Amino acid sequence: MAAKTGKAKKSIETIAVLTSGGDAPGMNAAIRAVVRRAIANGLKVKGIKKGYQGLLDEEIIEMDNHSVSDTIGRGGTILGTARCLEFHEEEGVKRGAEICKKHGIDGVIVIGGDGSYRGAQALARHGINTVGVPGTIDLDISCTEYTIGFDTAINTAMEAIDKVRDTSTSHERCSVIEVMGRHAGYIALWCGIATGADDLLLPEKYDYDEQRIINNIIDNRKLGKTHHLIINAEGIGHSTSMARRIEAATGIETRATILGYLQRGGNPTCKDRVYATTMGAYAADILTEGKSNRVVCYRNGEFIDDDIEEALAMQKTISDYQYEIAKTIQ
Ligand code: F6P
């Protein structure tokens, strides 16, 4: 990555940063980097609270180096976040752009998922320079191999699954453990591999053949396995009723555990702090240069930026090879 420090162009004097959509550990590290890097680049920085909703409600605060002290290791987002339906409408975006102009905001850095990128893209059409930074625990943004929060979420989930596995083994039970990921199975895939799960149910791959899972449990029991761990992604869901059906069909006690929002919280891992910091600083740099309608990505070992339009059009798929490995070494 080329060094991108230097004086701000005349046209960009003040930028703002917001977090949008589901929160993710590491968002604070990114906010901190945006603020401090932009100030180092000679810009003024504002914070928009509660995502696009906060923009429409004009919840805009001044930020300086001190406003982000002691935040790099904190989970959640100090700016707050929200999902804003009004910003899906042209009228809402137009009002958002007018509010930016009223507050002297020339550019906005949006930390969030691809839904949040659409808001950034829309703002750019109304003359506000925008840069997106990938912030979601789901890893479901096509243009990047890293999203802020994924590393922390999978480590949190992995530790929780290890604990369930202990009790599952003691009682010789079968466990259905549901992890987050409404449309994407990356958390399930990584946690499944990391905990040696016996079955992985991913929205991208699952064929809804429950009999196959039941046969697998019965076969494993005959081979002497004392527990059976099924990692189920939220996108498939229904873990409690699935556990009931499995117990009825196999005669083996089966419990469901839904990990839920604990996966979104907690102190970010070292990787999330470092990558989020790099991406936040990178976003500040390219906004300083006057770029707009860009997203920061991590691909092939490098931090780069892409056009939002192209980034949103990319397709992301679960690696068949990794999925195959997970299944063959259960
Ligand atoms: O942040 C991503 C995610 O955690 C998904 O995995 C999940 O489906 C969704 O957010 C739930 O978000 P909420 O309930 O906060 O709207």
PDB file of C-alpha atoms in Angstrom, residues 58-312:
ATOM      1  CA  GLU A  58     -28.629  15.883  13.015  1.00  0.00           C
ATOM      2  CA  GLU A  59     -26.911  14.072  15.873  1.00  0.00           C
ATOM      3  CA  ILE A  60     -23.527  15.368  14.826  1.00  0.00           C
ATOM      4  CA  ILE A  61     -20.640  15.940  17.238  1.00  0.00           C
ATOM      5  CA  GLU A  62     -17.177  17.497  16.955  1.00  0.00           C
ATOM      6  CA  MET A  63     -14.350  14.968  17.315  1.00  0.00           C
ATOM      7  CA  ASP A  64     -10.706  15.463  18.233  1.00  0.00           C
ATOM      8  CA  ASN A  65      -7.835  13.180  19.186  1.00  0.00           C
ATOM      9  CA  HIS A  66      -9.078  13.087  22.759  1.00  0.00           C
ATOM     10  CA  SER A  67     -12.628  11.952  21.806  1.00  0.00           C
ATOM     11  CA  VAL A  68     -11.269   8.549  20.822  1.00  0.00           C
ATOM     12  CA  SER A  69      -8.930   7.980  23.775  1.00  0.00           C
ATOM     13  CA  ASP A  70      -9.183   4.540  25.395  1.00  0.00           C
ATOM     14  CA  THR A  71     -11.414   3.129  22.688  1.00  0.00           C
ATOM     15  CA  ILE A  72      -9.163   0.799  20.660  1.00  0.00           C
ATOM     16  CA  GLY A  73      -9.875  -2.188  22.906  1.00  0.00           C
ATOM     17  CA  ARG A  74     -13.593  -1.588  23.444  1.00  0.00           C
ATOM     18  CA  GLY A  75     -16.324  -3.603  21.744  1.00  0.00           C
ATOM     19  CA  GLY A  76     -19.448  -2.042  20.229  1.00  0.00           C
ATOM     20  CA  THR A  77     -19.309   1.406  18.662  1.00  0.00           C
ATOM     21  CA  ILE A  78     -18.869   4.655  20.603  1.00  0.00           C
ATOM     22  CA  LEU A  79     -20.928   6.429  17.921  1.00  0.00           C
ATOM     23  CA  GLY A  80     -23.867   4.054  18.238  1.00  0.00           C
ATOM     24  CA  THR A  81     -25.509   2.429  15.241  1.00  0.00           C
ATOM     25  CA  ALA A  82     -28.929   1.898  13.704  1.00  0.00           C
ATOM     26  CA  ARG A  83     -30.701   0.526  10.671  1.00  0.00           C
ATOM     27  CA  CYS A  84     -32.484   3.402   8.900  1.00  0.00           C
ATOM     28  CA  LEU A  85     -35.355   2.683   6.503  1.00  0.00           C
ATOM     29  CA  GLU A  86     -35.772   6.358   5.582  1.00  0.00           C
ATOM     30  CA  PHE A  87     -32.313   6.306   4.023  1.00  0.00           C
ATOM     31  CA  HIS A  88     -33.466   3.665   1.527  1.00  0.00           C
ATOM     32  CA  GLU A  89     -35.654   6.390  -0.022  1.00  0.00           C
ATOM     33  CA  GLU A  90     -34.287   9.063  -2.360  1.00  0.00           C
ATOM     34  CA  GLU A  91     -35.963  11.771  -0.268  1.00  0.00           C
ATOM     35  CA  GLY A  92     -34.099  10.609   2.857  1.00  0.00           C
ATOM     36  CA  VAL A  93     -30.732  10.555   1.065  1.00  0.00           C
ATOM     37  CA  LYS A  94     -31.329  14.040  -0.360  1.00  0.00           C
ATOM     38  CA  ARG A  95     -32.104  15.368   3.114  1.00  0.00           C
ATOM     39  CA  GLY A  96     -28.991  13.590   4.472  1.00  0.00           C
ATOM     40  CA  ALA A  97     -26.796  15.285   1.846  1.00  0.00           C
ATOM     41  CA  GLU A  98     -28.332  18.690   2.620  1.00  0.00           C
ATOM     42  CA  ILE A  99     -27.633  18.157   6.344  1.00  0.00           C
ATOM     43  CA  CYS A 100     -23.999  17.279   5.528  1.00  0.00           C
ATOM     44  CA  LYS A 101     -23.664  20.502   3.509  1.00  0.00           C
ATOM     45  CA  LYS A 102     -25.295  22.532   6.291  1.00  0.00           C
ATOM     46  CA  HIS A 103     -22.700  21.179   8.761  1.00  0.00           C
ATOM     47  CA  GLY A 104     -19.826  21.788   6.332  1.00  0.00           C
ATOM     48  CA  ILE A 105     -19.192  18.049   5.891  1.00  0.00           C
ATOM     49  CA  ASP A 106     -17.413  17.401   2.572  1.00  0.00           C
ATOM     50  CA  GLY A 107     -16.921  13.656   2.977  1.00  0.00           C
ATOM     51  CA  VAL A 108     -18.295  10.781   5.038  1.00  0.00           C
ATOM     52  CA  ILE A 109     -16.641   7.508   6.059  1.00  0.00           C
ATOM     53  CA  VAL A 110     -19.247   4.800   6.536  1.00  0.00           C
ATOM     54  CA  ILE A 111     -18.260   1.775   8.615  1.00  0.00           C
ATOM     55  CA  GLY A 112     -20.737  -1.057   8.058  1.00  0.00           C
ATOM     56  CA  GLY A 113     -21.958  -3.829   5.776  1.00  0.00           C
ATOM     57  CA  ASP A 114     -23.015  -3.742   2.143  1.00  0.00           C
ATOM     58  CA  GLY A 115     -26.436  -2.263   3.028  1.00  0.00           C
ATOM     59  CA  SER A 116     -24.569   0.662   4.536  1.00  0.00           C
ATOM     60  CA  TYR A 117     -22.473   0.955   1.352  1.00  0.00           C
ATOM     61  CA  ARG A 118     -25.652   1.585  -0.642  1.00  0.00           C
ATOM     62  CA  GLY A 119     -26.330   4.607   1.578  1.00  0.00           C
ATOM     63  CA  ALA A 120     -22.770   5.834   0.964  1.00  0.00           C
ATOM     64  CA  GLN A 121     -23.201   5.371  -2.771  1.00  0.00           C
ATOM     65  CA  ALA A 122     -26.459   7.325  -2.688  1.00  0.00           C
ATOM     66  CA  LEU A 123     -24.874  10.182  -0.704  1.00  0.00           C
ATOM     67  CA  ALA A 124     -22.036  10.338  -3.254  1.00  0.00           C
ATOM     68  CA  ARG A 125     -24.622  10.888  -5.998  1.00  0.00           C
ATOM     69  CA  HIS A 126     -25.666  13.999  -4.084  1.00  0.00           C
ATOM     70  CA  GLY A 127     -22.171  15.474  -4.026  1.00  0.00           C
ATOM     71  CA  ILE A 128     -20.862  14.160  -0.701  1.00  0.00           C
ATOM     72  CA  ASN A 129     -17.593  12.259  -1.035  1.00  0.00           C
ATOM     73  CA  THR A 130     -17.929   8.852   0.595  1.00  0.00           C
ATOM     74  CA  VAL A 131     -15.706   5.915   1.511  1.00  0.00           C
ATOM     75  CA  GLY A 132     -16.954   2.606   2.946  1.00  0.00           C
ATOM     76  CA  VAL A 133     -15.076   0.487   5.482  1.00  0.00           C
ATOM     77  CA  PRO A 134     -16.243  -3.144   5.871  1.00  0.00           C
ATOM     78  CA  GLY A 135     -17.670  -3.622   9.347  1.00  0.00           C
ATOM     79  CA  THR A 136     -19.656  -6.798   9.966  1.00  0.00           C
ATOM     80  CA  ILE A 137     -19.078  -9.983  11.924  1.00  0.00           C
ATOM     81  CA  ASP A 138     -20.585 -11.971   9.027  1.00  0.00           C
ATOM     82  CA  LEU A 139     -17.659 -11.585   6.554  1.00  0.00           C
ATOM     83  CA  ASP A 140     -20.287 -11.347   3.818  1.00  0.00           C
ATOM     84  CA  ILE A 141     -18.885  -8.454   1.781  1.00  0.00           C
ATOM     85  CA  SER A 142     -17.734  -9.744  -1.581  1.00  0.00           C
ATOM     86  CA  CYS A 143     -14.852  -7.391  -2.359  1.00  0.00           C
ATOM     87  CA  THR A 144     -12.865  -8.118   0.788  1.00  0.00           C
ATOM     88  CA  GLU A 145     -11.372 -11.153   2.507  1.00  0.00           C
ATOM     89  CA  TYR A 146     -11.553  -9.372   5.868  1.00  0.00           C
ATOM     90  CA  THR A 147     -14.382  -7.525   7.616  1.00  0.00           C
ATOM     91  CA  ILE A 148     -14.098  -5.801  10.969  1.00  0.00           C
ATOM     92  CA  GLY A 149     -15.383  -7.991  13.808  1.00  0.00           C
ATOM     93  CA  PHE A 150     -15.295 -11.395  12.134  1.00  0.00           C
ATOM     94  CA  ASP A 151     -12.112 -12.487  13.879  1.00  0.00           C
ATOM     95  CA  THR A 152     -13.429 -11.558  17.322  1.00  0.00           C
ATOM     96  CA  ALA A 153     -16.824 -13.136  16.642  1.00  0.00           C
ATOM     97  CA  ILE A 154     -15.394 -16.488  15.540  1.00  0.00           C
ATOM     98  CA  ASN A 155     -13.065 -16.626  18.525  1.00  0.00           C
ATOM     99  CA  THR A 156     -15.915 -15.792  20.910  1.00  0.00           C
ATOM    100  CA  ALA A 157     -18.151 -18.400  19.290  1.00  0.00           C
ATOM    101  CA  MET A 158     -15.378 -21.002  19.200  1.00  0.00           C
ATOM    102  CA  GLU A 159     -14.763 -20.652  22.950  1.00  0.00           C
ATOM    103  CA  ALA A 160     -18.484 -20.964  23.659  1.00  0.00           C
ATOM    104  CA  ILE A 161     -18.784 -24.045  21.424  1.00  0.00           C
ATOM    105  CA  ASP A 162     -15.782 -25.686  23.154  1.00  0.00           C
ATOM    106  CA  LYS A 163     -17.651 -25.260  26.442  1.00  0.00           C
ATOM    107  CA  VAL A 164     -20.883 -26.749  25.117  1.00  0.00           C
ATOM    108  CA  ARG A 165     -18.860 -29.622  23.714  1.00  0.00           C
ATOM    109  CA  ASP A 166     -17.485 -30.472  27.172  1.00  0.00           C
ATOM    110  CA  THR A 167     -20.910 -30.888  28.699  1.00  0.00           C
ATOM    111  CA  SER A 168     -22.225 -32.579  25.581  1.00  0.00           C
ATOM    112  CA  THR A 169     -19.484 -35.214  25.833  1.00  0.00           C
ATOM    113  CA  SER A 170     -20.064 -35.769  29.564  1.00  0.00           C
ATOM    114  CA  HIS A 171     -23.740 -36.506  28.955  1.00  0.00           C
ATOM    115  CA  GLU A 172     -23.190 -38.294  25.651  1.00  0.00           C
ATOM    116  CA  ARG A 173     -25.590 -35.867  24.022  1.00  0.00           C
ATOM    117  CA  CYS A 174     -26.020 -34.431  20.612  1.00  0.00           C
ATOM    118  CA  SER A 175     -25.784 -30.627  20.378  1.00  0.00           C
ATOM    119  CA  VAL A 176     -27.189 -28.242  17.802  1.00  0.00           C
ATOM    120  CA  ILE A 177     -25.362 -24.933  18.189  1.00  0.00           C
ATOM    121  CA  GLU A 178     -26.649 -21.944  16.266  1.00  0.00           C
ATOM    122  CA  VAL A 179     -24.203 -19.224  15.298  1.00  0.00           C
ATOM    123  CA  MET A 180     -24.906 -15.863  13.626  1.00  0.00           C
ATOM    124  CA  GLY A 181     -25.085 -15.345   9.892  1.00  0.00           C
ATOM    125  CA  ARG A 182     -28.489 -14.627   8.385  1.00  0.00           C
ATOM    126  CA  HIS A 183     -27.332 -14.951   4.792  1.00  0.00           C
ATOM    127  CA  ALA A 184     -23.780 -16.176   5.180  1.00  0.00           C
ATOM    128  CA  GLY A 185     -22.199 -19.296   6.624  1.00  0.00           C
ATOM    129  CA  TYR A 186     -18.660 -18.016   7.249  1.00  0.00           C
ATOM    130  CA  ILE A 187     -18.970 -17.962  11.046  1.00  0.00           C
ATOM    131  CA  ALA A 188     -20.474 -21.467  10.950  1.00  0.00           C
ATOM    132  CA  LEU A 189     -17.756 -22.744   8.588  1.00  0.00           C
ATOM    133  CA  TRP A 190     -14.848 -21.354  10.606  1.00  0.00           C
ATOM    134  CA  CYS A 191     -16.289 -22.368  13.978  1.00  0.00           C
ATOM    135  CA  GLY A 192     -17.227 -25.785  12.627  1.00  0.00           C
ATOM    136  CA  ILE A 193     -13.683 -26.450  11.440  1.00  0.00           C
ATOM    137  CA  ALA A 194     -12.142 -24.986  14.607  1.00  0.00           C
ATOM    138  CA  THR A 195     -14.220 -27.130  16.957  1.00  0.00           C
ATOM    139  CA  GLY A 196     -14.231 -30.339  14.919  1.00  0.00           C
ATOM    140  CA  ALA A 197     -17.997 -30.283  14.440  1.00  0.00           C
ATOM    141  CA  ASP A 198     -19.665 -33.369  12.988  1.00  0.00           C
ATOM    142  CA  ASP A 199     -22.136 -31.495  10.792  1.00  0.00           C
ATOM    143  CA  LEU A 200     -22.039 -27.988   9.338  1.00  0.00           C
ATOM    144  CA  LEU A 201     -25.251 -26.386   8.147  1.00  0.00           C
ATOM    145  CA  LEU A 202     -24.523 -23.332   6.012  1.00  0.00           C
ATOM    146  CA  PRO A 203     -27.178 -21.280   4.166  1.00  0.00           C
ATOM    147  CA  GLU A 204     -25.077 -21.496   0.975  1.00  0.00           C
ATOM    148  CA  LYS A 205     -24.759 -25.296   1.097  1.00  0.00           C
ATOM    149  CA  TYR A 206     -27.474 -26.942   3.174  1.00  0.00           C
ATOM    150  CA  ASP A 207     -29.799 -29.255   1.232  1.00  0.00           C
ATOM    151  CA  TYR A 208     -32.325 -29.650   4.080  1.00  0.00           C
ATOM    152  CA  ASP A 209     -31.753 -33.408   4.140  1.00  0.00           C
ATOM    153  CA  GLU A 210     -32.254 -33.943   7.879  1.00  0.00           C
ATOM    154  CA  GLN A 211     -32.343 -37.726   7.445  1.00  0.00           C
ATOM    155  CA  ARG A 212     -28.698 -37.583   6.347  1.00  0.00           C
ATOM    156  CA  ILE A 213     -27.783 -35.838   9.628  1.00  0.00           C
ATOM    157  CA  ILE A 214     -29.779 -38.396  11.611  1.00  0.00           C
ATOM    158  CA  ASN A 215     -27.997 -41.279   9.810  1.00  0.00           C
ATOM    159  CA  ASN A 216     -24.667 -39.582  10.469  1.00  0.00           C
ATOM    160  CA  ILE A 217     -25.429 -39.358  14.211  1.00  0.00           C
ATOM    161  CA  ILE A 218     -26.481 -43.031  14.381  1.00  0.00           C
ATOM    162  CA  ASP A 219     -23.385 -44.169  12.410  1.00  0.00           C
ATOM    163  CA  ASN A 220     -21.055 -42.112  14.613  1.00  0.00           C
ATOM    164  CA  ARG A 221     -22.621 -43.558  17.763  1.00  0.00           C
ATOM    165  CA  LYS A 222     -22.022 -47.077  16.426  1.00  0.00           C
ATOM    166  CA  LEU A 223     -18.378 -46.091  15.872  1.00  0.00           C
ATOM    167  CA  GLY A 224     -18.145 -45.148  19.554  1.00  0.00           C
ATOM    168  CA  LYS A 225     -18.409 -41.345  19.334  1.00  0.00           C
ATOM    169  CA  THR A 226     -19.780 -40.024  22.625  1.00  0.00           C
ATOM    170  CA  HIS A 227     -21.154 -36.746  21.333  1.00  0.00           C
ATOM    171  CA  HIS A 228     -22.312 -35.185  18.089  1.00  0.00           C
ATOM    172  CA  LEU A 229     -21.857 -31.498  17.359  1.00  0.00           C
ATOM    173  CA  ILE A 230     -23.927 -29.770  14.713  1.00  0.00           C
ATOM    174  CA  ILE A 231     -23.105 -26.132  13.894  1.00  0.00           C
ATOM    175  CA  ASN A 232     -26.151 -24.477  12.421  1.00  0.00           C
ATOM    176  CA  ALA A 233     -26.059 -21.012  10.848  1.00  0.00           C
ATOM    177  CA  GLU A 234     -28.759 -18.515  11.821  1.00  0.00           C
ATOM    178  CA  GLY A 235     -29.856 -18.375   8.178  1.00  0.00           C
ATOM    179  CA  ILE A 236     -31.133 -21.951   8.514  1.00  0.00           C
ATOM    180  CA  GLY A 237     -32.282 -21.476  12.106  1.00  0.00           C
ATOM    181  CA  HIS A 238     -35.004 -23.529  13.841  1.00  0.00           C
ATOM    182  CA  SER A 239     -32.330 -25.144  16.029  1.00  0.00           C
ATOM    183  CA  THR A 240     -34.708 -25.969  18.893  1.00  0.00           C
ATOM    184  CA  SER A 241     -37.211 -27.839  16.739  1.00  0.00           C
ATOM    185  CA  MET A 242     -34.368 -29.506  14.841  1.00  0.00           C
ATOM    186  CA  ALA A 243     -32.958 -30.767  18.172  1.00  0.00           C
ATOM    187  CA  ARG A 244     -36.392 -32.138  19.108  1.00  0.00           C
ATOM    188  CA  ARG A 245     -36.729 -34.003  15.799  1.00  0.00           C
ATOM    189  CA  ILE A 246     -33.207 -35.427  16.054  1.00  0.00           C
ATOM    190  CA  GLU A 247     -33.851 -36.681  19.592  1.00  0.00           C
ATOM    191  CA  ALA A 248     -37.139 -38.307  18.515  1.00  0.00           C
ATOM    192  CA  ALA A 249     -35.494 -40.015  15.514  1.00  0.00           C
ATOM    193  CA  THR A 250     -32.280 -41.184  17.197  1.00  0.00           C
ATOM    194  CA  GLY A 251     -33.304 -41.687  20.816  1.00  0.00           C
ATOM    195  CA  ILE A 252     -30.189 -39.664  21.757  1.00  0.00           C
ATOM    196  CA  GLU A 253     -30.672 -36.699  24.089  1.00  0.00           C
ATOM    197  CA  THR A 254     -30.267 -33.574  21.982  1.00  0.00           C
ATOM    198  CA  ARG A 255     -29.996 -29.939  23.107  1.00  0.00           C
ATOM    199  CA  ALA A 256     -30.022 -26.694  21.175  1.00  0.00           C
ATOM    200  CA  THR A 257     -27.880 -23.691  22.107  1.00  0.00           C
ATOM    201  CA  ILE A 258     -28.366 -20.387  20.310  1.00  0.00           C
ATOM    202  CA  LEU A 259     -25.282 -18.228  20.829  1.00  0.00           C
ATOM    203  CA  GLY A 260     -26.980 -15.023  19.614  1.00  0.00           C
ATOM    204  CA  TYR A 261     -25.726 -11.528  20.339  1.00  0.00           C
ATOM    205  CA  LEU A 262     -22.825 -12.534  22.565  1.00  0.00           C
ATOM    206  CA  GLN A 263     -21.013 -13.059  19.242  1.00  0.00           C
ATOM    207  CA  ARG A 264     -21.313  -9.359  18.416  1.00  0.00           C
ATOM    208  CA  GLY A 265     -19.843  -8.033  21.651  1.00  0.00           C
ATOM    209  CA  GLY A 266     -16.566  -8.149  23.536  1.00  0.00           C
ATOM    210  CA  ASN A 267     -13.102  -6.700  23.237  1.00  0.00           C
ATOM    211  CA  PRO A 268     -11.737  -6.987  19.699  1.00  0.00           C
ATOM    212  CA  THR A 269      -8.907  -9.416  19.035  1.00  0.00           C
ATOM    213  CA  CYS A 270      -5.458  -8.147  18.109  1.00  0.00           C
ATOM    214  CA  LYS A 271      -6.183  -8.831  14.417  1.00  0.00           C
ATOM    215  CA  ASP A 272      -9.437  -6.848  14.507  1.00  0.00           C
ATOM    216  CA  ARG A 273      -7.716  -3.907  16.226  1.00  0.00           C
ATOM    217  CA  VAL A 274      -4.844  -3.827  13.756  1.00  0.00           C
ATOM    218  CA  TYR A 275      -6.819  -4.408  10.544  1.00  0.00           C
ATOM    219  CA  ALA A 276      -9.603  -2.012  11.607  1.00  0.00           C
ATOM    220  CA  THR A 277      -7.001   0.629  12.420  1.00  0.00           C
ATOM    221  CA  THR A 278      -5.322   0.168   9.034  1.00  0.00           C
ATOM    222  CA  MET A 279      -8.630   0.337   7.170  1.00  0.00           C
ATOM    223  CA  GLY A 280      -9.840   3.391   9.098  1.00  0.00           C
ATOM    224  CA  ALA A 281      -6.592   5.250   8.389  1.00  0.00           C
ATOM    225  CA  TYR A 282      -6.672   4.151   4.746  1.00  0.00           C
ATOM    226  CA  ALA A 283     -10.223   5.496   4.389  1.00  0.00           C
ATOM    227  CA  ALA A 284      -9.171   8.836   5.871  1.00  0.00           C
ATOM    228  CA  ASP A 285      -6.235   8.980   3.459  1.00  0.00           C
ATOM    229  CA  ILE A 286      -8.233   8.381   0.301  1.00  0.00           C
ATOM    230  CA  LEU A 287     -10.943  10.803   1.390  1.00  0.00           C
ATOM    231  CA  THR A 288      -8.182  13.364   2.017  1.00  0.00           C
ATOM    232  CA  GLU A 289      -6.993  12.775  -1.557  1.00  0.00           C
ATOM    233  CA  GLY A 290     -10.480  13.697  -2.781  1.00  0.00           C
ATOM    234  CA  LYS A 291     -11.524  10.160  -3.783  1.00  0.00           C
ATOM    235  CA  SER A 292     -15.207   9.271  -3.489  1.00  0.00           C
ATOM    236  CA  ASN A 293     -17.556   6.326  -3.897  1.00  0.00           C
ATOM    237  CA  ARG A 294     -14.796   3.915  -2.824  1.00  0.00           C
ATOM    238  CA  VAL A 295     -14.623   1.020  -0.385  1.00  0.00           C
ATOM    239  CA  VAL A 296     -11.571  -0.166   1.507  1.00  0.00           C
ATOM    240  CA  CYS A 297     -10.841  -3.867   1.021  1.00  0.00           C
ATOM    241  CA  TYR A 298      -8.295  -6.465   2.025  1.00  0.00           C
ATOM    242  CA  ARG A 299      -7.411  -8.845  -0.801  1.00  0.00           C
ATOM    243  CA  ASN A 300      -4.421 -11.099  -1.496  1.00  0.00           C
ATOM    244  CA  GLY A 301      -2.540  -9.750   1.519  1.00  0.00           C
ATOM    245  CA  GLU A 302      -3.002  -6.076   0.644  1.00  0.00           C
ATOM    246  CA  PHE A 303      -5.196  -3.181   1.708  1.00  0.00           C
ATOM    247  CA  ILE A 304      -6.690  -1.634  -1.424  1.00  0.00           C
ATOM    248  CA  ASP A 305      -9.734   0.370  -2.491  1.00  0.00           C
ATOM    249  CA  ASP A 306     -12.440  -0.431  -5.033  1.00  0.00           C
ATOM    250  CA  ASP A 307     -15.296   1.426  -6.658  1.00  0.00           C
ATOM    251  CA  ILE A 308     -18.438   0.885  -4.516  1.00  0.00           C
ATOM    252  CA  GLU A 309     -20.502  -0.022  -7.573  1.00  0.00           C
ATOM    253  CA  GLU A 310     -18.051  -2.748  -8.622  1.00  0.00           C
ATOM    254  CA  ALA A 311     -17.625  -3.941  -5.041  1.00  0.00           C
ATOM    255  CA  LEU A 312     -21.381  -4.382  -4.596  1.00  0.00           C
TER     256      LEU A 312
END
